[in-house]
Coordinates of C-alpha atoms and ligand atoms in Angstrom, one line a residue:
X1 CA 2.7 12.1 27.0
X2 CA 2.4 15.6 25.9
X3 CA -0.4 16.2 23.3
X4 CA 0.8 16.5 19.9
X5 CA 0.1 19.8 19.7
X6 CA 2.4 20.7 22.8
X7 CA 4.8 18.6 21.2
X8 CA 5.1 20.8 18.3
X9 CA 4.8 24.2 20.0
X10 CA 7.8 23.3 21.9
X11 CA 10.0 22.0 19.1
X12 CA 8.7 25.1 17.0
X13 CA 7.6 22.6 14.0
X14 CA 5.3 24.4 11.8
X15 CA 3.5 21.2 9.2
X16 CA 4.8 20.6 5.6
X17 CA 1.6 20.3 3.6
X18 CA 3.8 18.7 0.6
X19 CA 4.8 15.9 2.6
X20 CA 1.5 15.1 3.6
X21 CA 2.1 16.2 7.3
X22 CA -0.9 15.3 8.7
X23 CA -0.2 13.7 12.3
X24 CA -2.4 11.0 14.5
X25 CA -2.6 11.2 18.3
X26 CA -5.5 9.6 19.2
X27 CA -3.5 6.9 21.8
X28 CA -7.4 4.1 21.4
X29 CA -6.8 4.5 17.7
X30 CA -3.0 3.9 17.4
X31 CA -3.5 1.0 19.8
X32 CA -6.0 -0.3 17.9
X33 CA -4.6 0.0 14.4
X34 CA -1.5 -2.0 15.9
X35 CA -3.9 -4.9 17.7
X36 CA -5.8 -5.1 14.3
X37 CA -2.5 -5.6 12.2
X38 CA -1.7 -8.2 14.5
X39 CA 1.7 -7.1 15.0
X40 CA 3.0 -9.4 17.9
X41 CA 6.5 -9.3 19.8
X42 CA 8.2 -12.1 17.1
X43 CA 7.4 -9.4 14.3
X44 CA 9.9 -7.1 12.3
X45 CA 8.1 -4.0 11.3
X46 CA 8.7 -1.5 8.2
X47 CA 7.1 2.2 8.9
X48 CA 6.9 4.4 6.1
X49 CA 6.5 8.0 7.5
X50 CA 6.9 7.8 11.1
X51 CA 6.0 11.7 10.9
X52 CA 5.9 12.8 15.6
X53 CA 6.3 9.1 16.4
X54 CA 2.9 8.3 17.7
X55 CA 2.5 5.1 15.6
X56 CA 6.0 4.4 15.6
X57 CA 6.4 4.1 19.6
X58 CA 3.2 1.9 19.4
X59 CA 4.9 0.0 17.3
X60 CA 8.2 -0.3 19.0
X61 CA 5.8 -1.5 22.4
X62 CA 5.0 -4.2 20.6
X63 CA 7.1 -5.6 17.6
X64 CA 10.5 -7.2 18.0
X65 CA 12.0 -4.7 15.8
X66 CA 10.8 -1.1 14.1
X67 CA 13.0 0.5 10.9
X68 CA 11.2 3.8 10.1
X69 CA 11.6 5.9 7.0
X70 CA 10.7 9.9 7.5
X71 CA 11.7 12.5 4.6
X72 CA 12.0 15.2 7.2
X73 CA 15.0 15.6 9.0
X74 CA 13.4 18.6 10.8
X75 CA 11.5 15.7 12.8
X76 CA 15.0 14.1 14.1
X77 CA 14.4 16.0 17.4
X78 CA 10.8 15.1 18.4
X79 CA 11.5 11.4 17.1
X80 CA 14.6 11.3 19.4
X81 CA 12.4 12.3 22.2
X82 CA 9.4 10.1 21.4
X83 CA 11.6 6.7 20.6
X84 CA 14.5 7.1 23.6
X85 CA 12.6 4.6 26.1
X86 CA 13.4 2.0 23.1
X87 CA 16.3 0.2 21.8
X88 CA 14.8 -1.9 19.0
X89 CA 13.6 0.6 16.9
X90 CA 15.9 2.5 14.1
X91 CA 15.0 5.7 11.7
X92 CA 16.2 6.3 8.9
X93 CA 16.3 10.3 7.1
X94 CA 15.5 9.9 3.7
X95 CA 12.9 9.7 1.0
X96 CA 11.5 5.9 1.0
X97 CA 11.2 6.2 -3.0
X98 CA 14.9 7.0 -3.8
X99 CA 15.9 4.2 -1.4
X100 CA 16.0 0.7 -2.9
X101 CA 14.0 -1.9 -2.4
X102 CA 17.4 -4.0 -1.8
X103 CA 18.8 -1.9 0.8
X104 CA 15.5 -1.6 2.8
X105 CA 15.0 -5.4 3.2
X106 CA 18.6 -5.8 4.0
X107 CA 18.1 -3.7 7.1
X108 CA 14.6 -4.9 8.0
X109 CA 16.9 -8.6 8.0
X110 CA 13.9 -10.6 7.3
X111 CA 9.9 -11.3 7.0
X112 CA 8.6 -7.9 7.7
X113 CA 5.0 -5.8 8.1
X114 CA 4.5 -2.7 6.0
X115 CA 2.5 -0.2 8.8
X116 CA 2.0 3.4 7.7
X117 CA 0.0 6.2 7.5
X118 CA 0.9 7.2 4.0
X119 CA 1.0 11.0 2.5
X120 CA -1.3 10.3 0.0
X121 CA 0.5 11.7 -3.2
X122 CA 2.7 8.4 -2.4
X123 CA 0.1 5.3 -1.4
X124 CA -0.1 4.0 -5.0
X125 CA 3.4 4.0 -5.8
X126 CA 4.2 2.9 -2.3
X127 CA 1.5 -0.3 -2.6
X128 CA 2.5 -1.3 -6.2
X129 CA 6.4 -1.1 -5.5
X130 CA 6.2 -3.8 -2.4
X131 CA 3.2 -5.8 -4.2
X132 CA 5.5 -6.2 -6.8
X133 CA 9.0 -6.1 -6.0
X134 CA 9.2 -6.8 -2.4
X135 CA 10.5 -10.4 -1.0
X136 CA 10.4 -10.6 2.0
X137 CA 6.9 -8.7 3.0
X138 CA 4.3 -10.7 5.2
X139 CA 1.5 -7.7 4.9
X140 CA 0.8 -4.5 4.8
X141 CA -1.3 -2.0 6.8
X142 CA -1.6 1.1 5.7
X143 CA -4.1 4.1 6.7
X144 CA -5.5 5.8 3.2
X145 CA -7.9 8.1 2.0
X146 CA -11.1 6.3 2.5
X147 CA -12.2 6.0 -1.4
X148 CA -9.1 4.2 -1.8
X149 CA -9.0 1.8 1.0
X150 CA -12.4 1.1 -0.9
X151 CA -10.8 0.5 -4.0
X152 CA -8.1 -1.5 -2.8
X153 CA -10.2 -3.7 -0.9
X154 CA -12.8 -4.0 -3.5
X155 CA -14.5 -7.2 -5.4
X156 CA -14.8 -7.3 -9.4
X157 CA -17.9 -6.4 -11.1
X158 CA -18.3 -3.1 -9.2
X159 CA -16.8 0.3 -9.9
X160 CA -14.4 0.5 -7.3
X161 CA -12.5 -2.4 -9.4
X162 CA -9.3 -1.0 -10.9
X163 CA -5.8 -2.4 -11.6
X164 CA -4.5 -2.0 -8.4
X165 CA -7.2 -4.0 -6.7
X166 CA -5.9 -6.6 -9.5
X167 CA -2.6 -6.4 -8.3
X168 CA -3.6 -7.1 -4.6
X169 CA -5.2 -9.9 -5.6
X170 CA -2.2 -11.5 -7.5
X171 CA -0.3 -11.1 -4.2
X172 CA -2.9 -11.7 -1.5
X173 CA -6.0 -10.3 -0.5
X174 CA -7.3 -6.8 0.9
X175 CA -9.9 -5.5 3.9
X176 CA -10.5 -2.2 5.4
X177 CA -10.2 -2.6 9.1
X178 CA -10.8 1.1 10.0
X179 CA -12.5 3.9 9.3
X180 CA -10.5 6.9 10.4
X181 CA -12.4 10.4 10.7
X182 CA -10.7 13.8 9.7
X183 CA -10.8 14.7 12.7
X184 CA -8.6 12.1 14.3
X185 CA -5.7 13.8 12.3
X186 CA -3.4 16.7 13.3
X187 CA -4.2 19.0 11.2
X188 CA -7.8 17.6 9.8
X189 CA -7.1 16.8 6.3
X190 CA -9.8 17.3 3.6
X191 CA -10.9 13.8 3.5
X192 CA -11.8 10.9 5.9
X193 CA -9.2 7.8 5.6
X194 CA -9.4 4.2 6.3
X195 CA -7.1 1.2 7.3
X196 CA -6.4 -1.5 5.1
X197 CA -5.0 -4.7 5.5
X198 CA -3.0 -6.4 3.0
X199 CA -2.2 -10.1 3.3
X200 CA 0.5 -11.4 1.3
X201 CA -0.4 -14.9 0.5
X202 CA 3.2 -16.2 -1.0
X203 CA 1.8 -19.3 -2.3
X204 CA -0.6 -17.4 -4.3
X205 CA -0.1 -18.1 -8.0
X206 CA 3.2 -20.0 -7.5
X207 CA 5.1 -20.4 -10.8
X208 CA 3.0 -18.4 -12.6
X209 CA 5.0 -15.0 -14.0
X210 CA 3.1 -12.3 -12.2
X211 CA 5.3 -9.4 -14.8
X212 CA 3.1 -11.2 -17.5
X213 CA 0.0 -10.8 -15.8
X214 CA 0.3 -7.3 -14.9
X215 CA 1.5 -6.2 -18.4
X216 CA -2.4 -8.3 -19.4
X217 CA -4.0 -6.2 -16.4
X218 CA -2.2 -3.0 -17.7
X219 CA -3.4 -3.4 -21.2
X220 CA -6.9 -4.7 -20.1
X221 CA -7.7 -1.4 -18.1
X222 CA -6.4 0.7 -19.9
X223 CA -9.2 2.4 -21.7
X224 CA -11.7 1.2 -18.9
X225 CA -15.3 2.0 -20.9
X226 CA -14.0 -0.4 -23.8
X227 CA -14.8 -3.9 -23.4
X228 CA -12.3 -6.4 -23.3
X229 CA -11.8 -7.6 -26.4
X230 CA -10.9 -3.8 -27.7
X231 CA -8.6 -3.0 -25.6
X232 CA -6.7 -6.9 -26.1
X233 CA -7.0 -5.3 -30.6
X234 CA -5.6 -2.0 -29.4
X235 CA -3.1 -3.3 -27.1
X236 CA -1.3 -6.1 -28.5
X237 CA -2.0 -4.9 -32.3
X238 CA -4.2 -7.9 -33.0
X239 CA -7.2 -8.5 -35.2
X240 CA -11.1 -8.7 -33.8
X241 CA -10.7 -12.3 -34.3
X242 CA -7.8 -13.5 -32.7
X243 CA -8.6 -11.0 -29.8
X244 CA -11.9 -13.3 -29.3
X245 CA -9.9 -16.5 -30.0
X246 CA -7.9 -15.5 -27.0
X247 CA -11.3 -14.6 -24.5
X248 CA -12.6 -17.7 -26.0
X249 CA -9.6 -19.9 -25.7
X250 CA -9.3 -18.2 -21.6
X251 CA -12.9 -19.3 -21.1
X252 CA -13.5 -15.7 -20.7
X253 CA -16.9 -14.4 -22.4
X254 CA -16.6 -11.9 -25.1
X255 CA -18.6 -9.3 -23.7
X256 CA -16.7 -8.5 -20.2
X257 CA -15.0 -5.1 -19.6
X258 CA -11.8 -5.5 -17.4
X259 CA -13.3 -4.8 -14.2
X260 CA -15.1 -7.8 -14.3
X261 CA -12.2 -10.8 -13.9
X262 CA -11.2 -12.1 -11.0
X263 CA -7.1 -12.4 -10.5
X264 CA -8.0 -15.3 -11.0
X265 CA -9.0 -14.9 -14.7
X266 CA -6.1 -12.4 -15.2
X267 CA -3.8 -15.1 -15.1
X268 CA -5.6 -17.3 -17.1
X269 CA -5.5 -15.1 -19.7
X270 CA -2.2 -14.5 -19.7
X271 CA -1.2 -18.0 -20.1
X272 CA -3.5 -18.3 -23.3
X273 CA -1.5 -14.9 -24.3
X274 CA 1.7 -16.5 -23.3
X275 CA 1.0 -19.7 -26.0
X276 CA -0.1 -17.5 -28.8
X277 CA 2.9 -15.5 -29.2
Ligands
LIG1 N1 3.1 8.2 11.1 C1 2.8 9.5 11.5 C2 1.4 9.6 12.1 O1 0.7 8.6 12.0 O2 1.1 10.5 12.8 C3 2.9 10.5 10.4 C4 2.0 10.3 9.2 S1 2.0 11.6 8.0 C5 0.4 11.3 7.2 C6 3.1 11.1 6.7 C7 4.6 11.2 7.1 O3 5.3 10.7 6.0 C8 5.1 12.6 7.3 O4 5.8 12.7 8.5 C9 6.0 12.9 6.1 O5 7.0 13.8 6.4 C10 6.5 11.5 5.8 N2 6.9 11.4 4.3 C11 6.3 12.0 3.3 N3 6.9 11.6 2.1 C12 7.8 10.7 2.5 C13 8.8 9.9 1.8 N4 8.9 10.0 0.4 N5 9.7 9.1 2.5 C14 9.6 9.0 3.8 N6 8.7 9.7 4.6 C15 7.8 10.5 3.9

């Protein structure tokens, strides 16, 4: 194969910045990023992003089928090229997040793995829309910037602990299984990245309303200093008292901040919420 850089010389492509052009063509770390998702040949995979093709061809090598999303129809060319050796792979031209959730698992056609290297003005969007609305997703692996593979993958009680770690954890469980230089990247971005792994555990929390939990989560973070019990007063317009009723009732000590519960304990607390109303 040409080196990317060839690649674009000869098709004239100068990098978008705004869509977070920022290319991979290191052919140990694209190998490896497939062998650790353990994509094998019975697998359907989603790309988000498929950007020269590197990861998508990688892909297509070794999953039974590959639907790509790119933004940039100024790529059609170069994908062409990259992709003709295969005829299980399909690309579609348009922005991922003005294309429903619906339509995409329709032509995926059933259990699929989420693999992309995401721009990162997207990742959090991206990650809460198939944690929470996606049906038919198996896992995800996704290459980030490093702090937020970090976040995503991280345990309560430390400060890496946010909501969206929460929301992983409702769904499944995360690990980074990468760490991915700057330099690895075509053109270096600014920051070093990491792949994470997101298993989707469908029997996770079965029968419990996960909307209802994430509304708790949303209101429990959402002034992250306060302890708990505030933001429960705050949020849900409820005196000191029943707030503690609530902690007490969840078996949830009065003095935690957000960051500290489990999934675990999220849902748990919203069932006590769910009874009080
Ligand atoms: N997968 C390629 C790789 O690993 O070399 C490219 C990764 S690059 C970080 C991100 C790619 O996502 C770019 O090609 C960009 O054009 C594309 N992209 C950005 N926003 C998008 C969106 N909303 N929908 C679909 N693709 C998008």
């Amino acid at each position: 194969m040409e080196n990317l850089r060839q690649i674009l010389a000869k098709y004239n492509l100068s990098l978008k910045k705004a869509f977070g052009q920022n290319f991979l063509s290191d052919q140990a770390l694209l190998s490896e990023i497939v062998e650790k998702a353990q994509v094998s040949s019975d697998d359907i995979v989603l790309e988000i992003g498929c950007g020269a093709g590197a990861l998508t061809r990688e892909l297509a090598r070794t999953a039974k089928k590959v639907v790509g999303y790119e933004i940039d129809t100024r790529l059609k060319p170069i994908l062409h090229d990259m992709l003709e050796d295969f005829n299980n792979v399909e690309i579609v031209f348009s922005d991922v997040m003005k294309v429903s959730l619906e339509e995409i698992e329709k032509k995926l056609g059933g259990e699929y793995i989420l693999v992309a290297n995401l721009p990162y003005y997207i990742t959090t969007p991206i990650i809460m829309r198939f944690l929470e609305n996606a049906k038919n997703i198996k896992g995800m692996v996704i290459m980030v910037q490093e702090e937020v593979a970090y976040r995503l993958a991280s345990k309560n009680s430390t400060s890496d602990y946010g909501a969206i770690t929460v929301g992983i954890n409702l769904r499944g469980s995360a690990e980074v299984i990468i760490n991915v230089g700057r330099e690895k990247f075509t053109p270096p971005p600014n920051v070093d990245s990491a792949v994470v792994k997101i298993t989707i555990d469908k029997d996770k929390f079965g029968g419990v309303d996960l909307a209802k939990v994430r509304d708790v989560v949303r209101v429990a973070f959402s002034s992250r200093r306060k302890m708990l019990v505030n933001n429960l007063m705050n949020g849900y317009k409820i005196p000191r008292v029943k707030a503690e009723n609530i902690l007490t009732s969840a078996g949830i000590e009065l003095t935690v901040r957000a960051e500290n519960l489990t999934a675990e304990q999220f849902v748990e607390l919203s069932k006590v919420i769910d009874k009080k109303d």
